[in-house]
Amino acid sequence: MSESDFGEQLRLAEALIFASATPTGARQLTQLLADGVDVEAVIAALRDRYAGRGIEIVTVAGGWQFRTAPDIAPRLRRVIQVPRRLPRVAMETLAIIAYHQPVTRPEIEEIRGAALSQTTLDSLLEADLVAPKGRKETPGRPTLWGTTPQFLAQFGLPDLRSLPPRGDLLVDAPPIHPPAEPPPDEFPPSPVSC
Amino acid sequence: MSESDFGEQLRLAEALIFASATPTGARQLTQLLADGVDVEAVIAALRDRYAGRGIEIVTVAGGWQFRTAPDIAPRLRRVIQVPRRLPRVAMETLAIIAYHQPVTRPEIEEIRGAALSQTTLDSLLEADLVAPKGRKETPGRPTLWGTTPQFLAQFGLPDLRSLPPRGDLLVDAPPIHPPAEPPPDEFPPSPVSC
Amino acid sequence: MSDGAVSDGLVLHLDGFEGPLDLLLELARGQKLDLGKISIVALVDQYLAVIEGARKIKLELAADWLVMAAWLAWLKSRLLLPTGSEAAEEGEAAADVLAARLRDLQAMRAASHWLGGQSQLGQDVFARGAPEDLVDTDRSRLALDLTGLLRAYLTALRRGGSRQSYRPKPLTIWTVKDALGRLGRLLGSLPDWSSLQDFLPDSVGTQTERRAALASTLLAGLELARDGGLRLRQEQAFGPILLRRELPPALPQEVANDV
């Protein structure tokens, strides 16, 4: 095979490996290249051609593939921040804790009218949005929950008094259950110092 | 900049353009490369490097992209599955949208003098070649159609200005009337940049 | 829609055309003349001949073909009028519009052809089949906004509220029952006449609540008086109401003054 013919085989192999969505195997190359062309020799020549360049040919399961040179890859890597949203249940729980703190888990459940899973509470704890604030001196001494400074930071609030008053939210005043003791009718309920 | 430093910039640019699924723009390259590096010079050097090879750098859809050399397409098609080409009606509709955008469906039908089937519009939408570009503020508020960046990418156009001017298209068919007085529905309303 | 089909005229298959304009364009090109010097009248004649021929073959012909035929017949009649007349100018303007539309379609045909001749991605040239995703997504941060928090709070309250049975707000009014209890407790320790006001609870706040408490206490006093537990007395209308524990029946002289 003449040198120019071999060059043409290199072009073909290069293009196929480039365009393939999956690693290119020897069988595919054989199918593409002229009869009698040594596939290994073509790959070796291509490997030489890309030596020290931004991209290189690597042998992976099932064939050959182009890859970014390992020393360059980290420099090309970009980190994109895609903030997560809190699940609905967690958001509701967080809101109740924010407005009713310090509040116990049974109280949260009563306000929401639904059970509160440990997972939900854990996710809020993990995100450092709520924290235990002592215990309520009632039978069982349940933990009282309140919001954290991180909560204020996340919502861009200077302090808890900056939460819109409950009265502004509840024009139609849905029945808020009165706890056993007289409810803190005015809001915010004793802003816990953070 | 020393020669070896420039070589390193070439490697970086090569790797970034090579890795990307979509054309890489000048802004992305500038962000990656060292301060003061002439992006155009880097591209020119890369272009030289790939001249006559199986893959080459093309200027397309507002950026640069590696693509296989057109001359080896017939050989590659034997081993790479290619989708079916667009039917003639779809190509004509696409051309009308490209030159008249933003354009409504009734306007397309007026130009072609024939109804536009849903299948045709669907096939263009599915191929991501056209997209809705707002609505025309006329009775019924019909949707306006325009081409997408994918249209440029698919037909290897750097931008919409690279479409041949309408006058050039009609060299075989000079205007029926002296162009002194433009006919009422004059053409083309300057291809909108994508 | 080959040239052959057009020149045969009568055996034309209109189905092959994308509408009357498509056929007109094909006929115009079939004149093999400079498109700029094409005769609209000749074009109209050809079109009408084709349509007539087609109607002989299949009587059903789509409306748009016939509408175009009618319009072209009208156009021809105008074009044949002597130049200068208003109707003739009308015809020329209409011919201009037709010519422009044909030119537009011709241009778009050419554009379509040009596009088709481009090296198409995925057909003639190929981009990288396995692009590398060098983007890391950091999802560690939370997207929180106050609106979401408030919405969640209202949702929670509505749900919680809907599941609760209605409980009326506890009354802060001083009831007759409350007053009876208090009177019973305090009366024994007051041997002489005392004002009704003295029996009001200490904690009653607003004026309304105070007046309600006064009424309750009066009612409670009347109740006890009926049972013989105490006596009530008022010296004048709107004057202070006094009450005292009922003394042993040995001293009945004040009964006349009792309320």
XYZ file of C-alpha atoms in Angstrom:
647
model
C 0.000 0.000 0.000
C 1.335 3.396 -0.928
C 1.873 6.029 1.668
C -0.957 8.204 0.412
C -3.313 5.271 0.462
C -2.347 4.564 4.054
C -2.951 8.229 4.830
C -6.442 7.875 3.407
C -7.057 4.868 5.647
C -5.960 6.960 8.622
C -8.474 9.654 7.656
C -11.285 7.134 7.452
C -10.427 5.481 10.762
C -10.054 8.847 12.465
C -13.454 9.996 11.202
C -15.247 6.808 12.199
C -13.826 6.706 15.713
C -14.716 10.380 16.052
C -18.283 10.028 14.814
C -19.203 6.819 16.617
C -21.399 7.097 19.666
C -19.851 3.948 21.097
C -16.239 2.711 21.064
C -15.244 1.595 17.575
C -14.237 -2.054 17.379
C -11.761 -3.719 15.081
C -14.593 -5.352 13.167
C -16.197 -2.022 12.266
C -12.843 -0.632 11.171
C -12.172 -3.662 9.022
C -15.538 -3.132 7.378
C -14.674 0.464 6.589
C -11.024 0.233 5.594
C -9.599 -1.164 2.396
C -9.013 -4.893 2.214
C -5.810 -6.039 3.814
C -5.210 -2.916 5.874
C -3.688 -3.707 9.250
C -6.134 -2.168 11.736
C -3.623 -2.265 14.575
C -1.100 -0.396 12.445
C -3.696 2.267 11.626
C -4.530 2.714 15.308
C -0.859 2.892 16.229
C -0.285 5.593 13.617
C -3.283 7.554 14.855
C -2.107 7.235 18.429
C 1.239 8.718 17.391
C -0.483 11.532 15.588
C -2.406 12.541 18.702
C 0.449 12.056 21.143
C 0.842 15.153 23.327
C -2.283 16.775 21.951
C -5.453 17.912 23.680
C -7.176 14.696 22.775
C -5.976 11.131 22.536
C -7.096 7.730 21.429
C -7.786 5.337 24.287
C -8.551 1.640 24.285
C -11.791 0.984 26.115
C -14.127 -1.957 26.370
C -15.112 -2.897 22.872
C -12.685 -0.749 20.924
C -11.158 2.682 20.572
C -12.430 6.082 21.454
C -11.234 9.680 21.522
C -10.923 11.193 24.974
C -9.779 14.490 26.389
C -6.167 14.262 27.558
C -6.238 13.453 31.281
C -4.088 16.424 32.260
C -6.485 18.810 30.514
C -9.828 17.357 31.546
C -9.845 18.991 34.995
C -9.268 22.380 33.419
C -12.252 21.960 31.134
C -14.489 20.829 33.925
C -17.101 23.340 34.871
C -19.240 23.156 37.932
C -22.808 24.215 37.499
C -24.851 24.822 40.570
C -28.344 23.506 40.275
C -29.976 24.185 43.613
C -32.407 21.586 44.862
C -35.920 22.356 45.905
C -37.207 21.136 49.216
C -39.963 18.551 48.945
C -43.414 19.940 49.605
C -43.782 18.156 52.952
C -40.462 19.518 54.169
C -41.399 23.018 53.091
C -44.706 22.852 54.961
C -43.015 21.531 58.069
C -40.393 24.235 57.886
C -43.071 26.898 57.557
C -44.960 25.588 60.578
C -41.808 25.482 62.662
C -40.969 29.002 61.559
C -44.356 30.375 62.542
C -45.098 28.313 65.627
C -41.701 27.883 67.172
C -40.881 26.540 69.611
C -43.129 23.704 68.592
C -43.195 19.956 69.211
C -43.545 17.295 66.606
C -47.074 16.304 67.699
C -48.075 19.935 67.419
C -46.658 20.139 63.907
C -48.599 17.043 62.998
C -51.776 18.491 64.386
C -51.357 21.746 62.474
C -50.596 19.983 59.204
C -53.293 17.411 59.831
C -50.844 14.721 58.741
C -48.123 12.587 60.217
C -44.575 13.864 60.023
C -41.985 11.371 58.912
C -38.568 11.215 60.502
C -37.051 11.558 57.022
C -38.624 14.956 56.568
C -37.386 16.199 59.911
C -33.965 14.722 59.199
C -33.749 16.529 55.856
C -34.473 19.844 57.564
C -31.918 19.068 60.252
C -29.355 18.095 57.661
C -29.897 21.322 55.756
C -29.376 23.109 59.062
C -32.721 24.863 58.753
C -34.184 23.711 62.075
C -32.670 22.742 65.416
C -33.904 21.439 68.742
C -34.654 24.216 71.223
C -35.005 22.358 74.509
C -37.904 20.252 75.666
C -41.463 20.978 76.564
C -42.291 20.322 80.217
C -45.250 18.093 79.502
C -45.536 14.319 79.834
C -42.932 12.690 77.616
C -40.941 15.947 77.490
C -41.127 16.243 73.683
C -38.385 18.131 71.872
C -39.192 21.670 70.889
C -38.150 22.737 67.394
C -37.176 26.107 66.099
C -35.440 27.631 63.098
C -31.710 28.327 62.807
C -29.657 31.315 61.691
C -29.116 29.339 58.493
C -32.881 29.454 57.955
C -32.787 33.236 58.075
C -29.806 33.316 55.732
C -31.449 31.004 53.191
C -34.586 33.097 53.033
C -32.727 36.362 53.185
C -34.429 37.451 56.399
C -32.722 39.779 58.887
C -34.651 38.208 61.779
C -37.778 36.210 62.505
C -39.862 39.337 62.930
C -39.317 39.919 59.215
C -41.542 36.981 58.355
C -44.832 38.332 57.062
C -47.233 38.371 60.031
C -49.657 35.513 60.071
C -52.512 37.975 60.070
C -51.387 39.262 56.663
C -51.441 35.766 55.274
C -54.712 34.571 56.647
C -57.360 36.952 55.428
C -60.029 34.309 55.612
C -58.611 33.151 58.956
C -58.732 29.408 58.553
C -59.333 27.768 61.886
C -56.017 27.534 63.591
C -56.349 25.027 66.313
C -56.073 26.545 69.736
C -53.450 24.664 71.685
C -54.324 23.632 75.204
C -52.970 26.852 76.587
C -54.095 30.217 75.260
C -52.685 30.534 71.761
C -50.131 33.149 70.933
C -52.684 35.098 68.972
C -50.407 37.799 67.945
C -47.537 36.890 65.752
C -44.629 36.347 65.616
C -44.716 33.996 68.495
C -41.916 34.914 70.789
C -39.123 35.091 68.225
C -36.583 32.685 69.464
C -33.224 34.309 69.571
C -31.043 32.804 66.915
C 3.917 34.145 24.479
C 6.463 31.419 23.958
C 5.892 28.760 21.377
C 5.351 26.020 23.956
C 2.799 28.167 25.784
C 0.918 28.727 22.547
C 1.073 24.974 21.992
C -0.573 24.484 25.367
C -3.325 26.941 24.420
C -3.857 24.948 21.235
C -4.221 21.759 23.261
C -6.795 23.384 25.521
C -8.828 24.836 22.669
C -8.655 21.583 20.749
C -9.845 19.612 23.771
C -12.729 21.971 24.538
C -14.065 22.092 21.003
C -13.579 18.370 20.669
C -15.408 17.519 23.870
C -18.460 19.688 23.285
C -21.666 18.333 21.870
C -22.520 21.737 20.420
C -20.425 24.383 18.651
C -18.046 26.171 20.990
C -18.298 29.935 20.960
C -15.515 32.506 21.224
C -16.671 33.475 24.691
C -16.237 29.955 26.038
C -12.764 29.777 24.549
C -11.758 33.141 25.922
C -12.797 32.011 29.368
C -10.651 28.917 29.098
C -7.538 30.281 27.433
C -4.845 32.395 29.038
C -5.406 36.131 29.109
C -4.442 37.903 25.932
C -4.497 34.811 23.737
C -5.879 35.570 20.290
C -8.741 33.128 19.875
C -8.848 33.585 16.124
C -5.147 32.786 15.860
C -5.632 29.627 17.904
C -8.496 28.548 15.659
C -6.464 29.288 12.543
C -3.582 27.174 13.854
C -5.963 24.326 14.675
C -7.524 24.579 11.241
C -4.088 24.212 9.664
C -3.300 21.261 11.859
C -6.425 19.412 10.728
C -6.214 20.371 7.058
C -6.611 17.284 4.907
C -7.421 15.042 7.822
C -10.471 12.885 8.506
C -11.926 15.531 10.793
C -11.824 19.283 10.475
C -12.868 22.424 12.267
C -15.855 24.239 10.826
C -17.389 27.574 11.724
C -21.007 26.869 12.398
C -23.974 28.180 14.385
C -22.021 30.903 16.096
C -19.036 28.787 17.065
C -16.580 26.121 16.057
C -17.111 22.426 15.867
C -15.156 19.400 14.744
C -16.800 17.465 11.950
C -15.839 14.680 9.651
C -14.509 15.767 6.266
C -17.338 15.922 3.694
C -15.415 13.983 1.050
C -15.401 10.761 3.043
C -19.158 10.822 3.694
C -19.977 8.120 1.139
C -17.526 5.728 2.794
C -18.697 6.530 6.315
C -22.345 6.086 5.417
C -21.612 2.443 4.763
C -20.892 1.912 8.449
C -22.782 4.760 10.122
C -26.554 4.773 10.220
C -27.953 7.981 8.820
C -31.487 9.248 9.233
C -33.651 9.822 6.204
C -33.317 13.112 4.421
C -36.127 15.609 4.714
C -38.751 15.313 1.981
C -38.940 18.048 -0.659
C -41.998 19.692 0.885
C -40.273 19.937 4.255
C -37.146 21.390 2.660
C -39.191 24.006 0.809
C -41.087 24.929 3.960
C -37.817 25.135 5.848
C -36.354 27.431 3.183
C -39.415 29.696 3.367
C -39.187 29.863 7.163
C -35.445 30.547 6.972
C -35.856 33.431 4.526
C -39.117 34.906 5.780
C -38.773 34.427 9.508
C -40.582 35.162 11.649
C -43.435 33.887 9.513
C -46.882 32.481 10.161
C -48.292 29.317 8.769
C -50.824 31.104 6.520
C -47.948 33.177 5.109
C -45.977 30.021 4.358
C -49.017 28.581 2.626
C -49.462 31.772 0.642
C -45.892 31.651 -0.626
C -46.100 27.992 -1.545
C -49.612 28.375 -2.943
C -50.535 25.163 -1.191
C -51.707 23.991 2.200
C -49.047 23.004 4.681
C -49.665 19.592 6.137
C -49.325 18.991 9.843
C -46.894 16.169 9.100
C -44.487 18.566 7.445
C -44.509 21.030 10.301
C -44.216 18.178 12.784
C -41.183 16.745 11.030
C -39.416 20.115 11.111
C -40.276 20.582 14.763
C -39.176 17.106 15.644
C -35.840 17.652 13.941
C -35.507 20.842 16.001
C -35.011 22.876 12.837
C -37.815 25.358 13.490
C -39.346 26.742 16.646
C -42.179 29.085 17.586
C -41.003 32.675 17.978
C -43.919 34.360 19.628
C -47.206 35.335 18.027
C -48.198 37.824 15.437
C -50.389 40.583 16.786
C -53.092 40.147 14.188
C -56.548 38.617 14.551
C -56.192 35.063 15.769
C -52.651 35.777 16.990
C -51.064 33.110 14.758
C -47.787 31.582 15.876
C -44.663 32.962 14.258
C -42.059 30.452 13.144
C -38.320 30.795 12.868
C -35.267 28.611 12.550
C -33.241 27.248 15.448
C -29.491 27.082 16.164
C -29.842 23.426 15.214
C -30.890 24.563 11.732
C -27.592 26.411 11.378
C -25.684 23.441 12.781
C -27.376 20.941 10.513
C -26.737 22.894 7.332
C -23.265 24.015 8.344
C -24.078 27.720 8.462
C -22.144 30.089 10.713
C -25.236 32.320 10.990
C -28.387 33.277 9.107
C -26.522 35.918 7.120
C -24.659 33.058 5.470
C -27.783 32.084 3.565
C -27.298 33.137 -0.052
C -29.040 36.439 -0.841
C -32.281 35.970 -2.658
C -30.900 37.750 -5.690
C -28.170 35.154 -6.034
C -30.737 32.382 -5.940
C -32.506 33.818 -8.959
C -29.525 34.154 -11.280
C -31.098 31.543 -13.543
C -34.382 33.324 -13.370
C -34.031 37.084 -13.532
C -36.929 39.130 -12.217
C -39.951 39.203 -14.472
C -40.335 42.905 -13.891
C -37.753 45.622 -13.548
C -36.870 45.712 -9.884
C -37.385 49.489 -9.732
C -40.710 49.117 -8.009
C -40.805 46.344 -5.479
C -43.915 44.186 -5.586
C -46.259 44.435 -2.611
C -45.035 41.363 -0.785
C -41.357 42.085 -1.164
C -38.720 39.587 -0.232
C -36.658 38.800 1.817
C -37.261 40.611 5.044
C -33.660 40.489 6.198
C -32.965 37.124 7.796
C -33.271 37.553 11.503
C -30.172 36.666 13.410
C -30.691 33.657 15.614
C -44.364 17.000 -13.265
C -41.661 16.411 -15.758
C -41.455 18.593 -18.810
C -42.953 15.771 -20.797
C -46.062 15.728 -18.667
C -46.505 19.428 -19.102
C -46.035 19.466 -22.832
C -48.497 16.634 -23.185
C -50.968 18.903 -21.532
C -54.015 16.749 -21.498
C -52.477 13.827 -19.664
C -51.156 15.949 -16.893
C -51.395 14.541 -13.411
C -52.254 17.461 -11.243
C -51.679 15.364 -8.148
C -47.985 15.770 -8.731
C -48.200 19.497 -8.167
C -48.248 21.315 -4.900
C -51.124 23.489 -5.959
C -51.960 25.902 -8.795
C -48.964 28.139 -8.104
C -46.644 25.186 -8.421
C -48.135 24.324 -11.801
C -47.939 27.938 -12.961
C -44.271 28.078 -12.030
C -43.621 24.870 -13.889
C -45.460 26.202 -16.957
C -43.519 29.464 -16.809
C -40.259 27.545 -16.761
C -41.567 25.352 -19.549
C -41.696 28.379 -21.831
C -37.917 28.079 -21.878
C -37.739 31.822 -22.185
C -36.085 34.315 -19.984
C -38.417 34.312 -16.991
C -38.267 38.094 -17.113
C -39.922 38.263 -20.465
C -42.508 35.625 -19.892
C -45.933 36.326 -21.283
C -48.530 36.239 -18.564
C -51.239 35.843 -21.179
C -49.540 32.803 -22.643
C -49.142 31.422 -19.156
C -52.817 31.906 -18.415
C -53.760 30.137 -21.626
C -51.584 27.203 -20.782
C -52.977 26.928 -17.281
C -56.550 27.082 -18.510
C -55.786 24.461 -21.133
C -54.329 22.129 -18.542
C -57.283 22.581 -16.207
C -59.731 22.034 -19.051
C -57.887 18.892 -20.019
C -57.816 17.659 -16.454
C -61.530 18.231 -16.081
C -62.172 16.003 -19.065
C -60.288 13.215 -17.295
C -61.633 13.669 -13.807
C -64.570 15.872 -13.187
C -63.750 16.420 -9.580
C -61.139 19.101 -9.443
C -60.110 20.740 -6.219
C -61.647 24.127 -5.600
C -58.355 25.995 -5.437
C -57.476 24.879 -8.978
C -60.792 26.179 -10.252
C -60.573 29.391 -8.254
C -57.176 30.028 -9.783
C -58.573 29.266 -13.230
C -61.398 31.758 -12.716
C -59.033 34.396 -11.429
C -56.646 33.857 -14.345
C -59.506 34.137 -16.817
C -60.402 37.466 -15.231
C -56.756 38.513 -15.347
C -56.493 37.654 -19.024
C -59.580 39.658 -19.859
C -58.024 42.693 -18.191
C -54.663 42.231 -19.872
C -56.269 42.127 -23.291
C -57.861 45.521 -22.850
C -56.230 48.484 -24.511
C -53.558 49.963 -22.301
C -54.396 53.110 -20.444
C -57.850 52.163 -19.279
C -58.443 51.746 -15.586
C -59.362 48.098 -15.969
C -56.179 47.429 -17.920
C -54.057 49.013 -15.198
C -55.884 46.866 -12.680
C -54.928 43.844 -14.734
C -51.302 44.876 -14.950
C -51.118 45.337 -11.210
C -52.616 41.902 -10.705
C -50.129 40.449 -13.200
C -47.349 42.060 -11.213
C -48.553 40.401 -8.062
C -48.753 37.040 -9.778
C -45.281 37.477 -11.240
C -43.927 38.440 -7.826
C -45.488 35.405 -6.229
C -44.009 33.167 -8.888
C -40.640 34.777 -8.358
C -40.927 34.229 -4.625
C -41.776 30.610 -5.063
C -38.957 30.221 -7.570
C -36.535 31.786 -5.111
C -37.675 29.490 -2.339
C -37.316 26.489 -4.627
C -33.770 27.619 -5.293
C -33.126 28.164 -1.591
C -34.464 24.742 -0.796
C -32.216 23.301 -3.475
C -29.250 25.200 -2.104
C -29.937 23.957 1.413
C -30.248 20.431 0.097
C -26.839 20.791 -1.489
C -25.189 21.743 1.782
C -23.223 19.162 3.694
C -25.817 18.185 6.211
C -24.865 17.227 9.713
C -25.789 13.615 10.302
C -26.021 12.975 6.548
C -22.788 14.094 4.960
C -20.698 15.191 7.868
C -20.737 13.907 11.397
C -20.078 15.550 14.702
C -18.507 13.767 17.608
C -20.590 10.717 18.365
C -19.746 10.559 22.042
C -19.228 14.091 23.274
C -17.751 14.313 26.740
C -19.798 15.964 29.379
C -17.326 18.030 31.307
C -19.962 19.722 33.391
C -20.371 18.794 37.010
C -23.681 19.522 38.568
C -23.598 20.682 42.124
C -26.986 20.065 43.692
C -25.897 20.537 47.258
C -27.460 23.953 47.591
C -31.104 24.534 48.300
C -33.393 26.716 46.281
C -35.618 28.380 48.838
C -37.787 31.403 48.573
C -40.124 33.119 50.945
C -43.090 32.818 48.618
C -42.697 29.062 48.603
C -42.496 29.019 52.377
C -45.683 31.068 52.768
C -47.510 28.994 50.196
C -46.474 25.839 52.016
C -47.612 27.295 55.324
C -51.051 28.152 53.990
C -51.367 24.732 52.373
C -50.473 23.075 55.665
C -52.917 25.206 57.639
C -55.747 24.615 55.205
C -55.174 20.888 55.258
C -54.825 20.821 59.040
C -57.876 23.015 59.461
C -60.050 20.923 57.210
C -59.428 17.840 59.286
C -60.270 19.416 62.574
C -63.704 19.482 64.084
C -64.966 22.950 64.821
C -64.160 24.142 68.278
C -65.623 27.472 69.244
C -63.311 29.950 70.746
C -63.438 29.693 74.543
C -65.536 32.483 76.014
C -63.850 35.099 78.037
C -67.225 36.319 79.245
C -67.951 36.147 83.009
C -70.940 33.805 83.072
C -73.821 33.660 85.517
C -72.424 30.356 86.691
C -69.049 31.989 87.354
C -70.784 34.790 89.227
C -72.838 32.364 91.313
C -69.672 30.621 92.411
C -67.907 33.823 93.262
C -70.864 35.295 95.094
C -71.253 32.113 97.112
C -67.607 32.215 98.101
C -67.415 35.903 98.935
C -70.786 36.530 100.516
C -70.025 34.792 103.791
C -67.083 37.030 104.457
C -69.121 40.244 103.997
C -71.479 40.782 106.870
C -72.800 44.187 105.736
C -74.223 45.687 102.576
C -71.740 45.679 99.712
C -71.872 47.070 96.201
C -72.450 44.691 93.341
C -69.212 45.975 91.807
C -67.262 44.448 94.655
C -68.144 40.985 93.444
C -66.766 41.399 89.951
C -63.756 39.309 89.063
C -60.436 41.107 89.184
C -59.155 39.926 85.825
C -61.977 41.193 83.604
C -60.441 43.472 81.017
C -62.463 45.380 78.465
C -65.411 47.570 79.185
C -67.789 45.255 77.387
C -66.550 42.345 79.422
C -66.909 44.396 82.595
C -70.543 45.252 81.798
C -71.260 41.643 80.931
C -69.752 40.566 84.227
C -71.885 43.113 86.053
C -75.045 41.752 84.403
C -74.023 38.183 85.218
C -73.362 39.086 88.811
C -76.751 40.823 89.092
C -78.478 37.779 87.621
C -76.574 35.547 90.011
C -77.637 37.843 92.886
C -81.294 37.650 91.822
C -81.001 33.905 91.606
C -79.599 33.672 95.114
C -82.176 36.159 96.424
C -84.961 34.009 95.009
C -83.583 31.063 96.923
C -83.374 33.229 100.033
C -79.636 33.271 100.211
C -79.197 37.039 100.059
C -80.915 40.359 99.804
C -80.588 43.063 97.172
C -81.297 46.718 97.484
C -81.211 49.790 95.286
C -81.888 53.226 96.747
C -82.766 54.960 93.477
C -82.949 54.343 89.764
C -79.474 53.722 88.302
C -78.078 53.982 91.801
C -75.645 51.416 93.123
C -77.069 47.992 93.764
C -76.206 46.704 97.214
C -76.371 43.160 98.418
C -75.961 41.408 101.663
C -76.150 37.875 102.982
C -79.610 36.987 104.211
C -79.673 37.387 107.961
C -81.661 35.168 110.316
C -85.407 35.892 109.992
C -85.361 37.785 113.367
C -84.910 41.097 111.575
C -87.632 41.455 108.937
C -87.988 45.267 109.054
C -86.026 45.953 105.898
C -88.051 43.690 103.649
C -90.152 46.551 102.406
C -87.168 48.105 100.779
C -86.003 44.981 99.042
C -85.921 44.989 95.321
